[in-house]
Structures are given as C-alpha cells and as structure tokens.
Amino acid sequence: MAIQLLVAKVLRDELALLGIRTLTEQESETIAARIFERITELKLDLAARDFVIPSSGGNGTT
C-alpha cells in the first residue's frame, strides 16, 4: 500500500531529525503497517462501543 510506504518514509525522516539513524527501511515499513493495523483495530473497537467516528468526507456531517 503506497500510503504505508509514505508513512514509513516520514517516520524515518522524523527519527533522523532526532538523531536516530538505526531504523532500517524494512523496520520502518513494518512499523507503519502495524500503525495502520492498530488504527483499524481501534476503529472497530470504538464502533463496537457505539462511538461515532467522523469520516473524512469533508461534508461536515457525522
């Protein structure tokens, strides 16, 4: 998924700004994939608890 690769690159760039340069490309991609998995799990958990999760459709309705 292209967005995960983009997030992985942003993660590497941000860590490099902090002086952390030991994260490999594969490690950052793995972390990005796990972030997306956790977000999906959180959305499902919130939905199961009847929380309203606003969409990013931009029409202002929820």
PDB file of C-alpha atoms in Angstrom:
ATOM      1  CA  MET A   1       0.000   0.000   0.000  1.00  0.00           C
ATOM      2  CA  ALA A   2       1.515   3.321  -1.089  1.00  0.00           C
ATOM      3  CA  ILE A   3       0.298   5.287   1.934  1.00  0.00           C
ATOM      4  CA  GLN A   4       2.125   2.902   4.261  1.00  0.00           C
ATOM      5  CA  LEU A   5       5.360   3.479   2.355  1.00  0.00           C
ATOM      6  CA  LEU A   6       4.826   7.216   2.646  1.00  0.00           C
ATOM      7  CA  VAL A   7       4.232   6.941   6.394  1.00  0.00           C
ATOM      8  CA  ALA A   8       7.346   4.771   6.708  1.00  0.00           C
ATOM      9  CA  LYS A   9       9.428   7.435   4.962  1.00  0.00           C
ATOM     10  CA  VAL A  10       8.003  10.192   7.160  1.00  0.00           C
ATOM     11  CA  LEU A  11       8.833   8.063  10.196  1.00  0.00           C
ATOM     12  CA  ARG A  12      12.454   7.595   9.031  1.00  0.00           C
ATOM     13  CA  ASP A  13      12.778  11.319   8.278  1.00  0.00           C
ATOM     14  CA  GLU A  14      11.374  12.345  11.661  1.00  0.00           C
ATOM     15  CA  LEU A  15      13.637   9.929  13.518  1.00  0.00           C
ATOM     16  CA  ALA A  16      16.639  11.195  11.544  1.00  0.00           C
ATOM     17  CA  LEU A  17      15.811  14.740  12.635  1.00  0.00           C
ATOM     18  CA  LEU A  18      16.017  13.489  16.210  1.00  0.00           C
ATOM     19  CA  GLY A  19      19.392  11.889  15.519  1.00  0.00           C
ATOM     20  CA  ILE A  20      18.061   8.333  15.407  1.00  0.00           C
ATOM     21  CA  ARG A  21      19.519   6.636  12.360  1.00  0.00           C
ATOM     22  CA  THR A  22      19.364   2.938  13.208  1.00  0.00           C
ATOM     23  CA  LEU A  23      15.919   2.170  11.793  1.00  0.00           C
ATOM     24  CA  THR A  24      16.118   0.287   8.514  1.00  0.00           C
ATOM     25  CA  GLU A  25      13.719   0.793   5.625  1.00  0.00           C
ATOM     26  CA  GLN A  26      12.161  -2.617   6.299  1.00  0.00           C
ATOM     27  CA  GLU A  27      11.739  -1.851  10.005  1.00  0.00           C
ATOM     28  CA  SER A  28      10.041   1.471   9.301  1.00  0.00           C
ATOM     29  CA  GLU A  29       7.687  -0.196   6.805  1.00  0.00           C
ATOM     30  CA  THR A  30       6.836  -2.848   9.395  1.00  0.00           C
ATOM     31  CA  ILE A  31       6.120  -0.165  11.998  1.00  0.00           C
ATOM     32  CA  ALA A  32       3.937   1.763   9.534  1.00  0.00           C
ATOM     33  CA  ALA A  33       1.948  -1.400   8.750  1.00  0.00           C
ATOM     34  CA  ARG A  34       1.454  -2.050  12.467  1.00  0.00           C
ATOM     35  CA  ILE A  35       0.274   1.545  12.979  1.00  0.00           C
ATOM     36  CA  PHE A  36      -2.403   1.068  10.309  1.00  0.00           C
ATOM     37  CA  GLU A  37      -3.422  -2.270  11.851  1.00  0.00           C
ATOM     38  CA  ARG A  38      -3.775  -0.660  15.277  1.00  0.00           C
ATOM     39  CA  ILE A  39      -5.822   2.222  13.845  1.00  0.00           C
ATOM     40  CA  THR A  40      -8.156  -0.285  12.185  1.00  0.00           C
ATOM     41  CA  GLU A  41      -8.496  -2.237  15.436  1.00  0.00           C
ATOM     42  CA  LEU A  42      -9.210   0.975  17.344  1.00  0.00           C
ATOM     43  CA  LYS A  43     -11.894   1.996  14.837  1.00  0.00           C
ATOM     44  CA  LEU A  44     -13.541  -1.422  15.160  1.00  0.00           C
ATOM     45  CA  ASP A  45     -13.387  -1.264  18.948  1.00  0.00           C
ATOM     46  CA  LEU A  46     -14.888   2.230  19.006  1.00  0.00           C
ATOM     47  CA  ALA A  47     -17.609   1.190  16.564  1.00  0.00           C
ATOM     48  CA  ALA A  48     -18.447  -1.775  18.784  1.00  0.00           C
ATOM     49  CA  ARG A  49     -18.877   0.652  21.683  1.00  0.00           C
ATOM     50  CA  ASP A  50     -21.193   2.837  19.565  1.00  0.00           C
ATOM     51  CA  PHE A  51     -18.761   5.741  19.251  1.00  0.00           C
ATOM     52  CA  VAL A  52     -19.367   7.933  16.215  1.00  0.00           C
ATOM     53  CA  ILE A  53     -16.225   8.104  14.102  1.00  0.00           C
ATOM     54  CA  PRO A  54     -16.368  11.094  11.749  1.00  0.00           C
ATOM     55  CA  SER A  55     -15.452  10.353   8.179  1.00  0.00           C
ATOM     56  CA  SER A  56     -13.004  12.468   6.231  1.00  0.00           C
ATOM     57  CA  GLY A  57     -15.578  13.206   3.536  1.00  0.00           C
ATOM     58  CA  GLY A  58     -15.488  16.917   4.247  1.00  0.00           C
ATOM     59  CA  ASN A  59     -19.249  17.474   4.185  1.00  0.00           C
ATOM     60  CA  GLY A  60     -19.423  18.278   7.899  1.00  0.00           C
ATOM     61  CA  THR A  61     -21.905  15.535   8.784  1.00  0.00           C
ATOM     62  CA  THR A  62     -21.221  12.680  11.168  1.00  0.00           C
TER      63      THR A  62
END
